[in-house]
XYZ file of C-alpha atoms in Angstrom:
782
model
C 81.215 218.173 170.352
C 77.830 218.468 169.868
C 75.599 214.701 169.592
C 72.189 214.471 168.946
C 70.822 210.967 167.780
C 68.705 209.500 164.693
C 65.730 207.028 165.402
C 64.414 205.141 163.000
C 60.335 204.726 163.144
C 58.967 201.400 161.249
C 55.734 201.816 160.210
C 53.865 198.781 160.455
C 52.477 198.947 156.757
C 48.604 196.486 155.974
C 49.086 193.706 154.003
C 46.535 192.126 152.367
C 46.898 188.287 152.618
C 44.482 185.639 151.109
C 41.192 186.593 153.460
C 43.260 188.124 155.887
C 44.815 191.485 156.309
C 47.650 191.647 158.956
C 49.709 194.081 159.816
C 53.550 193.410 161.670
C 55.687 195.309 163.283
C 58.879 196.060 162.690
C 61.118 194.683 165.541
C 65.106 195.370 166.199
C 67.080 192.537 165.563
C 70.232 194.288 165.815
C 71.867 197.146 166.765
C 74.933 199.679 168.039
C 76.336 200.462 165.391
C 78.415 203.332 165.077
C 78.330 205.204 161.461
C 80.904 208.593 162.177
C 79.738 212.529 161.034
C 82.098 215.205 160.271
C 83.670 216.037 163.370
C 81.557 214.359 165.431
C 82.305 211.855 167.387
C 80.364 208.199 167.426
C 77.311 206.712 168.087
C 75.257 203.924 167.338
C 73.160 202.548 164.837
C 69.864 200.653 164.797
C 69.046 197.842 161.862
C 65.887 196.535 161.193
C 64.339 193.920 160.022
C 60.732 193.534 157.189
C 58.858 190.771 156.552
C 56.876 190.270 152.596
C 55.522 187.426 151.142
C 56.509 185.969 148.256
C 54.605 185.439 145.391
C 52.806 188.828 145.437
C 51.529 190.249 141.386
C 51.071 193.701 141.583
C 53.757 196.329 143.506
C 52.777 195.087 147.624
C 54.211 198.142 150.217
C 56.726 196.323 152.523
C 57.197 199.591 155.384
C 58.487 203.274 155.775
C 61.519 204.303 156.563
C 61.600 207.668 159.283
C 63.758 209.652 160.715
C 63.365 211.259 164.259
C 64.585 214.004 162.811
C 62.279 214.015 159.777
C 59.416 217.707 160.768
C 56.991 216.806 158.086
C 58.783 219.806 155.901
C 59.338 217.634 152.998
C 63.602 219.135 153.332
C 64.385 215.772 154.171
C 65.600 213.196 150.873
C 65.399 209.194 151.572
C 67.367 207.195 149.821
C 67.658 202.829 148.949
C 71.640 201.768 148.420
C 71.409 198.117 147.134
C 68.443 198.047 145.708
C 68.119 193.570 146.113
C 68.963 193.658 141.713
C 65.674 196.037 141.043
C 63.028 194.228 142.990
C 62.581 197.370 145.440
C 62.504 201.000 145.608
C 61.316 203.576 148.122
C 59.586 207.352 148.253
C 62.070 209.736 149.013
C 59.737 211.826 150.283
C 58.196 209.577 152.483
C 60.338 205.955 153.030
C 57.938 204.163 151.874
C 59.649 201.054 150.568
C 58.301 198.969 148.031
C 58.904 195.673 146.394
C 58.519 195.873 142.718
C 58.334 192.519 141.312
C 57.329 188.845 142.229
C 59.417 187.422 145.256
C 60.417 183.377 145.095
C 61.283 182.506 148.406
C 62.345 179.001 146.749
C 65.428 181.540 145.105
C 65.694 184.336 147.911
C 64.744 184.331 151.058
C 66.589 187.585 152.451
C 67.740 190.686 151.254
C 70.070 192.466 152.724
C 69.873 196.984 151.510
C 71.119 199.282 153.025
C 69.460 203.474 153.517
C 70.567 207.049 153.401
C 68.762 209.821 154.537
C 69.878 213.600 153.369
C 69.066 217.085 154.603
C 67.925 219.042 150.519
C 68.243 222.190 151.894
C 72.327 221.938 152.984
C 73.179 218.530 150.440
C 74.083 216.750 153.087
C 73.163 213.272 154.643
C 71.781 214.031 158.122
C 72.421 210.608 159.559
C 74.670 208.001 158.542
C 74.485 204.814 156.324
C 72.278 201.986 158.176
C 71.516 198.876 156.933
C 68.351 196.378 157.657
C 66.853 193.528 156.281
C 63.617 192.401 154.207
C 62.678 188.433 154.893
C 59.972 186.778 152.122
C 58.019 185.081 153.763
C 56.936 181.597 152.616
C 53.253 179.924 150.987
C 52.564 177.295 149.921
C 53.049 177.010 146.132
C 54.909 173.832 144.727
C 53.947 170.806 145.061
C 55.556 167.145 146.317
C 58.213 165.735 143.849
C 59.610 162.844 143.036
C 63.376 163.735 141.908
C 64.207 159.274 141.748
C 62.651 158.192 138.802
C 61.263 156.598 137.529
C 61.320 153.898 140.189
C 61.163 149.992 139.087
C 61.760 146.910 141.055
C 62.048 143.080 140.844
C 60.162 140.904 143.917
C 59.843 136.986 143.626
C 56.248 135.977 142.518
C 54.393 134.672 145.296
C 56.194 136.240 147.649
C 53.936 136.462 151.512
C 51.847 139.581 152.859
C 54.246 142.782 153.820
C 57.547 142.040 151.643
C 59.352 144.608 151.413
C 59.145 146.220 147.334
C 60.971 149.472 147.296
C 60.691 152.931 148.795
C 59.575 156.309 146.610
C 60.218 159.195 148.719
C 59.089 163.077 147.548
C 60.914 166.823 148.306
C 58.987 169.852 148.167
C 60.770 172.737 147.902
C 58.381 175.658 150.984
C 59.645 175.799 153.535
C 59.781 173.197 156.716
C 59.676 175.633 159.369
C 56.426 177.534 157.676
C 53.263 175.135 159.321
C 52.721 172.342 156.970
C 53.532 173.260 153.563
C 56.201 170.402 153.847
C 54.566 167.759 155.353
C 53.725 164.871 153.306
C 51.786 162.472 152.815
C 51.795 159.274 150.464
C 48.932 156.977 149.109
C 48.380 154.088 146.525
C 46.960 155.135 143.520
C 46.930 152.245 141.345
C 48.111 148.946 143.053
C 45.344 147.807 144.727
C 44.521 145.060 145.767
C 48.752 143.688 145.695
C 50.382 146.401 146.945
C 50.043 149.226 149.713
C 51.915 151.925 151.059
C 53.296 153.421 154.224
C 52.026 156.678 154.190
C 54.598 158.699 155.812
C 58.136 156.554 154.329
C 56.786 155.895 151.278
C 57.884 152.219 151.104
C 56.100 149.231 149.282
C 55.069 146.336 150.088
C 52.736 142.963 149.011
C 49.409 142.802 150.330
C 48.347 139.854 147.658
C 50.833 137.608 146.570
C 51.745 137.198 143.287
C 51.564 134.205 140.315
C 54.248 135.010 137.732
C 52.616 133.220 135.158
C 49.374 135.011 135.470
C 51.468 138.345 135.071
C 54.878 139.021 135.489
C 54.382 143.050 135.188
C 52.837 145.275 137.931
C 52.328 148.834 137.694
C 51.673 151.280 140.334
C 50.814 154.991 141.085
C 51.880 156.109 144.282
C 50.893 160.169 145.384
C 52.019 162.450 147.416
C 50.751 165.285 148.797
C 51.661 167.499 151.277
C 50.091 170.098 154.373
C 49.248 166.846 155.351
C 46.694 166.563 153.119
C 44.491 169.315 154.309
C 42.420 171.428 151.651
C 44.526 173.287 149.725
C 47.328 170.396 150.159
C 49.335 170.367 147.265
C 49.820 166.583 145.166
C 52.655 164.645 142.789
C 52.343 161.375 141.323
C 54.862 159.425 140.228
C 55.091 155.302 138.399
C 56.521 152.672 140.241
C 56.794 149.410 137.371
C 56.799 146.154 139.598
C 58.050 143.116 137.591
C 57.528 139.201 139.178
C 61.149 137.256 139.391
C 60.255 133.798 138.362
C 60.296 130.762 141.105
C 60.347 127.264 140.109
C 56.344 126.705 141.554
C 55.660 124.217 138.170
C 56.967 121.397 137.189
C 57.414 120.380 133.483
C 54.374 117.935 131.522
C 54.251 116.112 128.544
C 51.195 117.520 126.575
C 51.695 113.979 124.228
C 51.293 110.885 126.399
C 52.592 108.600 123.636
C 55.225 108.734 120.911
C 55.584 105.959 118.324
C 59.306 105.984 116.750
C 60.819 103.012 113.920
C 64.889 102.616 113.909
C 66.533 100.233 111.339
C 68.330 97.354 112.380
C 71.569 98.114 111.139
C 71.642 101.481 112.543
C 75.129 101.665 114.693
C 74.820 103.015 118.074
C 74.296 106.705 119.175
C 71.629 107.174 116.187
C 68.705 109.730 116.303
C 65.269 107.483 116.875
C 63.365 110.665 117.545
C 62.504 114.310 119.995
C 60.366 114.296 122.624
C 58.955 117.713 123.953
C 57.754 119.047 127.726
C 56.490 122.043 128.221
C 57.344 123.814 131.929
C 56.061 127.576 132.237
C 59.208 128.516 134.426
C 61.495 130.696 132.269
C 65.032 130.656 133.000
C 67.622 128.086 134.947
C 64.145 126.875 136.392
C 62.366 125.450 132.483
C 65.961 123.522 132.453
C 64.422 119.713 132.159
C 66.025 116.454 133.080
C 65.118 113.423 131.001
C 65.775 109.861 132.189
C 64.196 106.276 130.941
C 62.417 104.277 134.188
C 63.416 100.631 134.719
C 65.392 100.085 131.490
C 67.502 96.985 132.187
C 67.486 96.413 128.384
C 70.529 98.951 128.365
C 68.641 99.759 124.370
C 67.668 103.358 124.709
C 69.407 106.370 125.350
C 68.098 110.369 125.874
C 70.028 113.417 126.140
C 68.683 117.233 126.749
C 69.107 119.922 123.581
C 69.880 122.371 125.729
C 68.597 124.855 123.768
C 65.771 124.106 122.514
C 64.646 121.416 126.329
C 63.591 118.726 123.986
C 64.490 115.474 124.697
C 66.602 112.930 122.153
C 66.011 109.585 122.111
C 69.266 108.123 120.647
C 70.675 103.945 120.384
C 72.710 102.775 122.565
C 72.806 99.677 121.106
C 72.136 97.847 117.760
C 69.737 96.083 118.079
C 68.072 93.091 115.445
C 64.826 92.389 113.898
C 65.688 88.639 114.109
C 65.582 89.119 118.009
C 63.435 91.529 118.842
C 61.230 93.405 116.345
C 59.993 95.840 118.617
C 60.142 97.742 122.449
C 58.907 99.520 124.941
C 59.873 102.302 126.649
C 58.767 104.994 129.433
C 60.442 108.082 130.084
C 59.451 110.189 132.763
C 61.172 114.492 132.857
C 62.329 116.596 136.156
C 63.688 120.238 136.833
C 66.872 119.898 136.893
C 67.109 122.551 140.712
C 64.540 122.307 142.775
C 64.304 124.060 146.292
C 63.345 122.037 149.223
C 60.824 124.593 149.805
C 59.780 123.928 146.619
C 60.194 120.102 146.100
C 56.962 119.167 147.129
C 55.960 120.591 143.940
C 58.070 118.582 142.000
C 56.811 115.583 143.746
C 54.746 113.086 141.126
C 57.122 113.190 137.630
C 55.109 113.550 134.552
C 56.228 110.791 132.321
C 55.299 109.446 128.738
C 55.090 106.462 126.687
C 57.303 105.080 123.399
C 57.042 102.768 121.235
C 60.316 102.101 119.280
C 59.165 99.610 115.624
C 62.705 98.244 114.635
C 62.437 97.844 110.773
C 63.467 93.909 108.728
C 66.860 94.963 106.710
C 69.167 92.255 104.676
C 72.296 92.052 107.042
C 75.432 90.017 105.943
C 76.311 86.492 107.363
C 77.332 86.576 110.292
C 80.531 84.231 111.737
C 79.326 82.479 114.307
C 82.862 83.151 116.024
C 84.627 86.705 116.101
C 87.677 84.611 114.927
C 89.152 80.503 114.584
C 92.016 79.509 115.573
C 94.017 75.952 114.500
C 96.171 73.328 114.861
C 97.588 71.066 112.457
C 101.194 69.070 112.326
C 103.533 69.632 110.080
C 104.707 67.528 107.612
C 100.830 66.856 106.292
C 99.777 65.109 103.066
C 98.095 67.299 100.749
C 93.931 67.460 101.745
C 94.213 67.441 105.379
C 91.247 68.956 106.685
C 92.584 72.036 109.335
C 88.961 72.971 110.746
C 86.121 74.300 109.728
C 84.461 78.258 110.056
C 80.763 78.647 109.721
C 78.572 81.600 109.508
C 74.778 82.329 109.522
C 72.579 83.914 107.066
C 70.880 86.735 110.700
C 67.771 87.387 108.057
C 64.237 84.455 108.591
C 65.270 83.218 105.193
C 68.681 81.879 105.894
C 70.152 81.918 102.480
C 73.619 79.622 102.468
C 76.560 80.258 102.473
C 79.127 80.577 100.067
C 82.680 80.826 101.477
C 86.007 81.255 99.777
C 89.488 82.052 101.166
C 91.434 85.507 100.442
C 94.974 84.973 98.884
C 95.933 81.583 100.310
C 98.079 79.119 98.672
C 99.019 76.808 101.338
C 94.641 76.399 101.920
C 91.449 75.889 99.990
C 87.989 75.696 101.925
C 85.278 73.840 100.611
C 81.337 74.223 100.462
C 80.727 73.523 104.182
C 83.362 76.101 105.123
C 86.406 73.103 105.494
C 89.056 74.073 105.507
C 91.857 71.709 103.804
C 96.201 72.175 103.177
C 97.048 72.555 99.141
C 100.520 72.293 99.922
C 103.009 70.503 102.469
C 103.427 72.556 106.019
C 107.122 73.283 107.965
C 107.196 75.333 110.714
C 110.530 76.033 110.289
C 109.363 77.557 106.854
C 105.517 79.413 108.631
C 104.931 78.324 112.126
C 100.869 80.280 111.813
C 99.403 81.129 108.837
C 96.930 84.233 109.296
C 93.674 83.372 106.268
C 91.223 85.835 105.863
C 87.716 83.861 104.786
C 84.710 84.893 103.491
C 81.071 84.230 103.487
C 78.548 84.576 100.601
C 75.238 84.624 100.756
C 73.803 82.528 97.663
C 69.747 83.334 95.642
C 68.077 80.887 94.700
C 66.576 82.418 91.461
C 63.119 81.012 89.258
C 64.623 81.372 85.696
C 62.322 79.632 82.927
C 60.936 77.267 85.343
C 64.871 75.975 86.662
C 66.418 77.820 89.770
C 69.614 79.152 89.049
C 72.337 80.492 92.442
C 73.410 83.586 92.251
C 75.370 85.592 94.915
C 74.385 88.427 96.718
C 78.215 90.256 96.633
C 76.554 93.256 98.555
C 76.167 90.583 102.326
C 79.624 89.740 102.693
C 81.352 89.412 105.641
C 84.805 88.046 106.267
C 86.747 86.284 109.397
C 90.280 86.014 111.020
C 91.467 81.417 110.575
C 94.336 81.737 112.667
C 96.793 78.239 111.849
C 98.961 76.413 113.903
C 101.814 74.708 111.857
C 102.795 72.132 115.143
C 105.901 70.566 115.391
C 107.434 67.219 114.328
C 111.009 66.430 114.981
C 111.596 66.014 111.046
C 115.763 68.002 111.841
C 118.407 66.330 112.756
C 120.661 68.598 115.143
C 123.856 70.201 113.109
C 126.817 72.624 113.346
C 126.343 76.166 115.230
C 128.090 77.828 112.694
C 130.816 77.007 110.701
C 134.043 75.938 112.233
C 137.725 76.892 110.834
C 139.544 74.738 112.999
C 143.372 75.190 113.514
C 145.615 72.030 115.524
C 149.256 73.820 116.031
C 152.327 70.804 114.846
C 153.900 71.509 118.014
C 150.286 70.592 120.013
C 150.620 68.026 123.541
C 148.873 65.598 123.616
C 144.910 66.505 125.480
C 145.534 70.050 124.151
C 141.767 72.032 123.560
C 141.863 72.491 119.580
C 137.848 73.280 119.127
C 134.877 73.593 122.079
C 131.529 72.968 119.181
C 127.674 73.042 119.739
C 124.397 72.291 118.241
C 121.532 73.490 117.022
C 117.691 72.112 115.949
C 115.572 73.958 113.503
C 112.621 72.143 114.378
C 110.812 73.025 118.202
C 110.541 71.846 121.606
C 108.264 71.070 124.519
C 111.344 71.105 126.937
C 114.665 72.379 126.017
C 116.795 70.975 123.417
C 119.213 68.628 124.805
C 122.194 67.307 121.738
C 124.288 64.389 122.871
C 127.734 64.227 121.427
C 129.257 61.025 120.247
C 132.304 60.464 118.280
C 132.024 57.968 114.686
C 132.914 54.344 115.935
C 135.390 54.328 112.350
C 137.202 56.826 112.990
C 138.283 56.598 116.862
C 140.330 53.927 116.598
C 142.545 55.986 113.946
C 141.711 59.220 114.747
C 144.423 61.597 116.002
C 141.265 63.792 117.992
C 139.380 62.444 120.811
C 135.511 63.748 121.054
C 134.506 64.791 124.949
C 130.569 65.919 125.483
C 130.335 68.850 128.545
C 126.761 67.601 129.229
C 125.381 71.163 128.076
C 125.353 70.966 124.435
C 128.643 71.600 123.867
C 131.801 69.351 123.150
C 135.130 69.901 122.588
C 137.623 68.663 120.439
C 141.275 67.424 121.883
C 144.004 66.456 120.618
C 145.098 62.426 121.037
C 148.960 62.808 120.304
C 151.822 65.396 120.381
C 152.706 67.071 117.276
C 151.514 66.990 113.513
C 153.626 67.973 110.466
C 152.786 70.008 107.034
C 154.668 67.912 105.688
C 152.861 64.518 106.802
C 149.732 64.956 106.296
C 147.851 69.254 106.597
C 143.995 68.957 106.773
C 141.891 65.871 109.374
C 139.172 65.231 109.067
C 136.381 64.438 112.020
C 133.205 63.198 112.000
C 130.660 63.685 114.485
C 127.509 61.987 115.072
C 124.709 64.626 117.933
C 121.419 63.230 119.027
C 118.529 65.202 120.434
C 116.077 64.774 122.706
C 113.301 64.699 120.358
C 110.609 61.884 119.579
C 112.105 60.032 117.226
C 115.256 60.850 118.604
C 116.981 62.131 114.934
C 121.151 61.890 114.418
C 123.003 64.216 111.792
C 126.936 63.394 110.580
C 128.781 65.813 110.844
C 132.523 66.327 109.350
C 134.474 69.025 111.344
C 137.109 69.716 108.851
C 141.373 70.560 111.227
C 144.209 72.106 109.235
C 147.036 71.545 110.625
C 149.476 75.327 111.095
C 152.568 76.201 112.333
C 152.026 78.227 114.680
C 155.572 79.173 116.463
C 156.117 79.648 119.341
C 153.791 80.670 120.024
C 151.370 77.953 119.570
C 148.366 79.861 119.595
C 146.353 79.224 116.084
C 145.875 82.873 115.984
C 148.598 83.670 113.519
C 146.770 80.760 111.786
C 143.324 82.530 110.826
C 145.047 85.571 110.583
C 147.672 84.069 107.498
C 144.726 82.822 105.976
C 142.178 85.085 106.083
C 145.237 87.509 103.744
C 145.823 83.866 101.526
C 141.397 84.597 101.034
C 141.027 88.522 100.784
C 143.940 88.132 98.120
C 142.589 85.246 96.134
C 139.094 87.552 96.500
C 141.294 90.506 94.585
C 142.602 88.705 91.896
C 139.143 86.975 91.114
C 137.609 90.567 91.706
C 140.190 91.900 89.035
C 139.636 89.539 86.105
C 135.469 89.530 86.288
C 136.099 93.154 85.199
C 138.431 92.768 82.900
C 136.164 90.104 81.780
C 132.932 92.157 81.607
C 134.896 94.882 79.565
C 135.694 92.071 76.961
C 132.754 91.473 77.121
C 131.126 94.944 76.691
C 133.488 95.821 74.252
C 132.286 93.002 71.118
C 129.420 93.747 72.266
C 129.333 98.156 71.001
C 131.466 96.782 67.824
C 128.545 94.371 67.319
C 126.470 97.382 67.604
C 128.799 99.345 64.732
C 129.286 97.603 62.791
C 125.665 96.927 62.263
C 125.597 100.290 61.970
C 127.995 100.868 59.076
C 126.321 98.133 57.291
C 122.645 100.365 57.898
C 124.382 103.753 56.682
C 125.255 101.678 53.535
C 123.090 99.762 52.538
C 121.147 103.120 50.244
C 123.243 105.894 50.104
C 121.396 107.427 47.655
C 119.022 108.236 50.757
C 121.749 110.228 51.811
C 121.761 112.473 48.946
C 120.387 116.405 48.769
C 117.637 115.342 45.541
C 116.939 119.075 45.272
C 119.925 119.628 43.593
C 120.122 116.902 41.278
C 118.251 119.619 38.512
C 118.486 118.671 34.902
C 118.242 121.370 31.775
C 117.204 120.221 28.695
C 116.755 122.407 25.613
C 113.803 119.825 23.928
C 110.078 120.686 24.299
C 107.739 117.564 24.128
C 104.693 118.227 22.115
C 102.803 117.534 24.679
C 99.493 113.748 25.150
C 99.787 113.925 21.245
C 103.344 113.618 21.045
C 103.955 110.328 20.924
C 108.001 110.642 18.680
C 108.488 112.245 21.842
C 110.852 109.284 23.075
C 111.935 105.591 21.673
C 109.289 103.696 23.972
C 111.441 100.629 22.845
C 114.682 101.966 24.564
C 112.265 101.802 28.448
C 112.009 98.179 27.079
C 115.764 97.473 26.944
C 116.496 95.767 30.663
C 120.064 94.651 31.279
C 117.695 91.226 32.935
C 115.217 89.371 30.692
C 112.021 87.392 32.094
C 111.242 84.420 30.791
C 108.802 84.773 28.634
C 105.288 82.955 29.813
C 102.011 82.570 27.601
C 100.203 85.593 28.153
C 96.020 84.271 29.101
C 93.332 87.525 27.598
C 94.748 90.993 28.926
C 91.522 91.081 30.761
C 91.426 87.840 32.900
C 95.247 87.515 33.949
C 94.449 91.119 35.555
C 91.832 89.934 37.268
C 93.971 86.826 38.420
C 97.225 88.503 39.485
C 94.522 91.577 41.211
C 92.376 87.779 43.257
C 96.442 86.817 44.254
C 97.353 90.043 45.333
C 94.215 89.791 48.045
C 95.814 86.151 48.740
C 99.241 86.716 51.738
C 101.409 84.203 50.662
C 105.089 83.448 53.014
C 106.712 85.926 51.373
C 103.893 88.553 50.325
C 104.290 89.034 54.432
C 108.298 89.291 54.189
C 107.953 91.999 51.267
C 105.354 93.586 53.502
C 107.979 94.389 56.843
C 110.115 95.307 54.703
C 108.330 97.565 52.101
C 106.574 98.783 56.001
C 110.214 99.589 57.605
C 111.296 101.280 54.808
C 107.828 103.455 54.391
C 108.617 104.078 58.860
C 112.381 104.974 58.102
C 111.452 107.273 55.721
C 109.088 109.046 57.920
C 112.086 108.935 61.591
C 114.094 110.277 59.151
C 114.703 114.340 60.046
C 116.534 114.592 57.407
C 114.332 113.639 54.858
C 113.032 116.717 52.440
C 109.418 117.722 53.123
C 108.811 117.432 49.483
C 108.396 114.273 47.150
C 111.692 111.863 47.223
C 112.603 108.901 45.310
C 112.828 105.884 47.724
C 114.727 103.059 46.946
C 113.349 99.613 47.404
C 115.615 97.018 46.243
C 114.038 94.214 46.971
C 111.796 91.944 44.820
C 109.570 89.245 46.199
C 110.184 85.744 44.917
C 107.921 83.374 44.358
C 105.153 85.843 43.220
C 103.176 83.506 40.461
C 101.731 86.815 38.809
C 105.788 88.230 37.503
C 106.632 92.015 36.851
C 103.925 93.945 35.537
C 106.580 96.287 34.217
C 106.724 96.999 30.980
C 111.099 97.596 31.531
C 111.721 93.814 31.330
C 110.044 93.704 28.165
C 111.295 91.675 25.179
C 112.212 94.466 22.082
C 110.900 92.400 20.115
C 108.059 90.753 21.360
C 106.089 90.334 18.981
C 102.906 88.351 20.728
C 102.172 91.126 22.956
C 98.636 92.008 21.644
C 97.396 95.403 23.653
C 93.814 95.067 22.816
C 92.778 93.727 25.965
C 93.602 97.939 27.765
C 90.364 98.613 25.400
C 88.387 96.801 27.918
C 89.634 98.416 30.420
C 87.498 101.538 30.386
C 88.563 105.038 29.761
C 91.734 105.434 32.871
C 93.379 103.854 30.000
C 92.497 105.009 26.468
C 95.495 106.131 26.348
C 98.529 103.468 26.636
C 95.752 101.823 24.265
C 96.279 104.366 21.636
C 99.890 104.102 21.991
C 100.213 100.327 22.491
C 97.600 98.871 21.136
C 96.834 100.964 17.408
C 100.147 102.610 16.975
C 102.473 100.177 17.377
C 100.370 96.430 15.021
C 100.735 99.082 12.080
C 104.854 99.213 12.779
C 104.570 95.154 13.210
């Protein structure tokens, strides 16, 4: 097997650097790579490394590949496999490698290529494929960049020198191992004299104290340079916004040293009087203030804070009185709510202001000397007894007199000077206390026609409660505590207890009541019963003999005297009724009580039945009377129930109109079943005028007649069955006692020869037709 070796000779190609030519030789970095050949044994191959600078804009020669078998007859052909995406090319005849485009180390710093040598005469590779590396050397083509922009920092105002603010960092994309391409220094471009920066770390610190109230924001510019700032170095800048946070280094101050307010004396507690304002250059929590009143012994005013505006609101804590004091002066100080210990010296002397409050006079209602009054009076005092005196005054300077009055009291009255007197006898047992309300009203003197008049100012009224206690006197004698139903059995033994009694007294006693029971002297000798006082406000009734008989005597009356311990003591006489009862062998009076109860219940049932029957009879009688009245009312005028719409009579006669005086006989109309007594006629015009005057006068009969007419008119109006058209209403009534008599012609005599109707001509054109009919038309007939 033939073994032959292929060696690559790497020739250095001069490279042009700015102001410098550097010839680099190819160095063997790795060896021993065997590539098998046809029918031959393996042998080792060596791959090489080339170095090429970046940032070359033109085609540049990188290096040459050369085979030891190449004798220069141009029969060998060099091929480049894996050209690095077209970045490199090779001269197939000479083996020279060229960079075809601009290389950027920051994008790709290493290219791995493969090469092969082919003998063109035989068309076969004389060398196996061999790998080699092309490294891109770094040049300083990237400036430092701040990647964490924007930068913002907050630092307290008045911070001391050297206080850390913020750290900025710049990055350089160049190769840090290639010289000083990535070595950065920091420089302060803007921000002196308040800030400084450490050159190698980028730490910004305070170099001078700053006051937020003068300037609260600072703009600092930092520059970063590579190559340690040497000539040709690249640089980048960044801006840092630094804000100063507030500290409570300013105390609040009043800009106004004097305030003047007014308040009405009628203003209630809690009324706002005015507002005061202090100013603080700090902000936020450091500007919160607290107002307080210095040396305020009166405790009349108070100050609260408005949390939104930080204003001090002066309020009225107690009511003021113009007559007592018409002006006040207070001094108010202000301080911050939150002060650190290290800043306390700046807040030692608090700012103050003076407030003057003027009280305005108002017309006030009267004031009673006491909030309420309590009087005592014994019961039974005569009318007009004085109970007590109330007094009210006008708090204003004019001191108006008062008028007193009692509201809703029938037992007392009050006079002009406020003295309350009784108007009725007082009984403690009826009412032990009286709650009165007394009002006081200011009176004003008004001059009218040079004479003073008294007027009452009803808008200025005050009231006070008066409590009157009626004191007890011993005016009620004791009496039985209840109504006793006492029974004694027929077979009762002597000395047997019949009843236990007690007493009550409606009087009120200072000490406990004590009652004394005694049997009347007149009844003691002949009594079948005896009384024993138990000395505990009770007494027992004992039988004084054995055996009683219902046939002989059924009821016994025992007279008992009861006395109290009042001053003076009172004694009452009480009668105890004792009934004899057949108790049987049981000798118990409970059976007597049951019999009595049954008797009473039976009596009550009978009484109730009798009462119900009486009530039913009374109501039946009332209903009967109402029915008779209604029936009489309906039959009084039967013509009202007729339907006049059906009473139509047809006649075939036709009248001759107004000129026809023969259509009817006027004589028939003059006929009447009742002939009136003829009276001598006066002049017709004078008589009508007289009748008219009489009709205007109201006599005793005219009122009855008018009432009757109105009743009938009301019936016609309210009758739901009345027709809606003209209908006939019959009024079968005629007044009596009229001096005018009847004016109807129907009641005139048929043979009236003395009637003279010529007066109708004097009544005007309305009576012309009647004058023609009864005047000139009748006289010829006569």
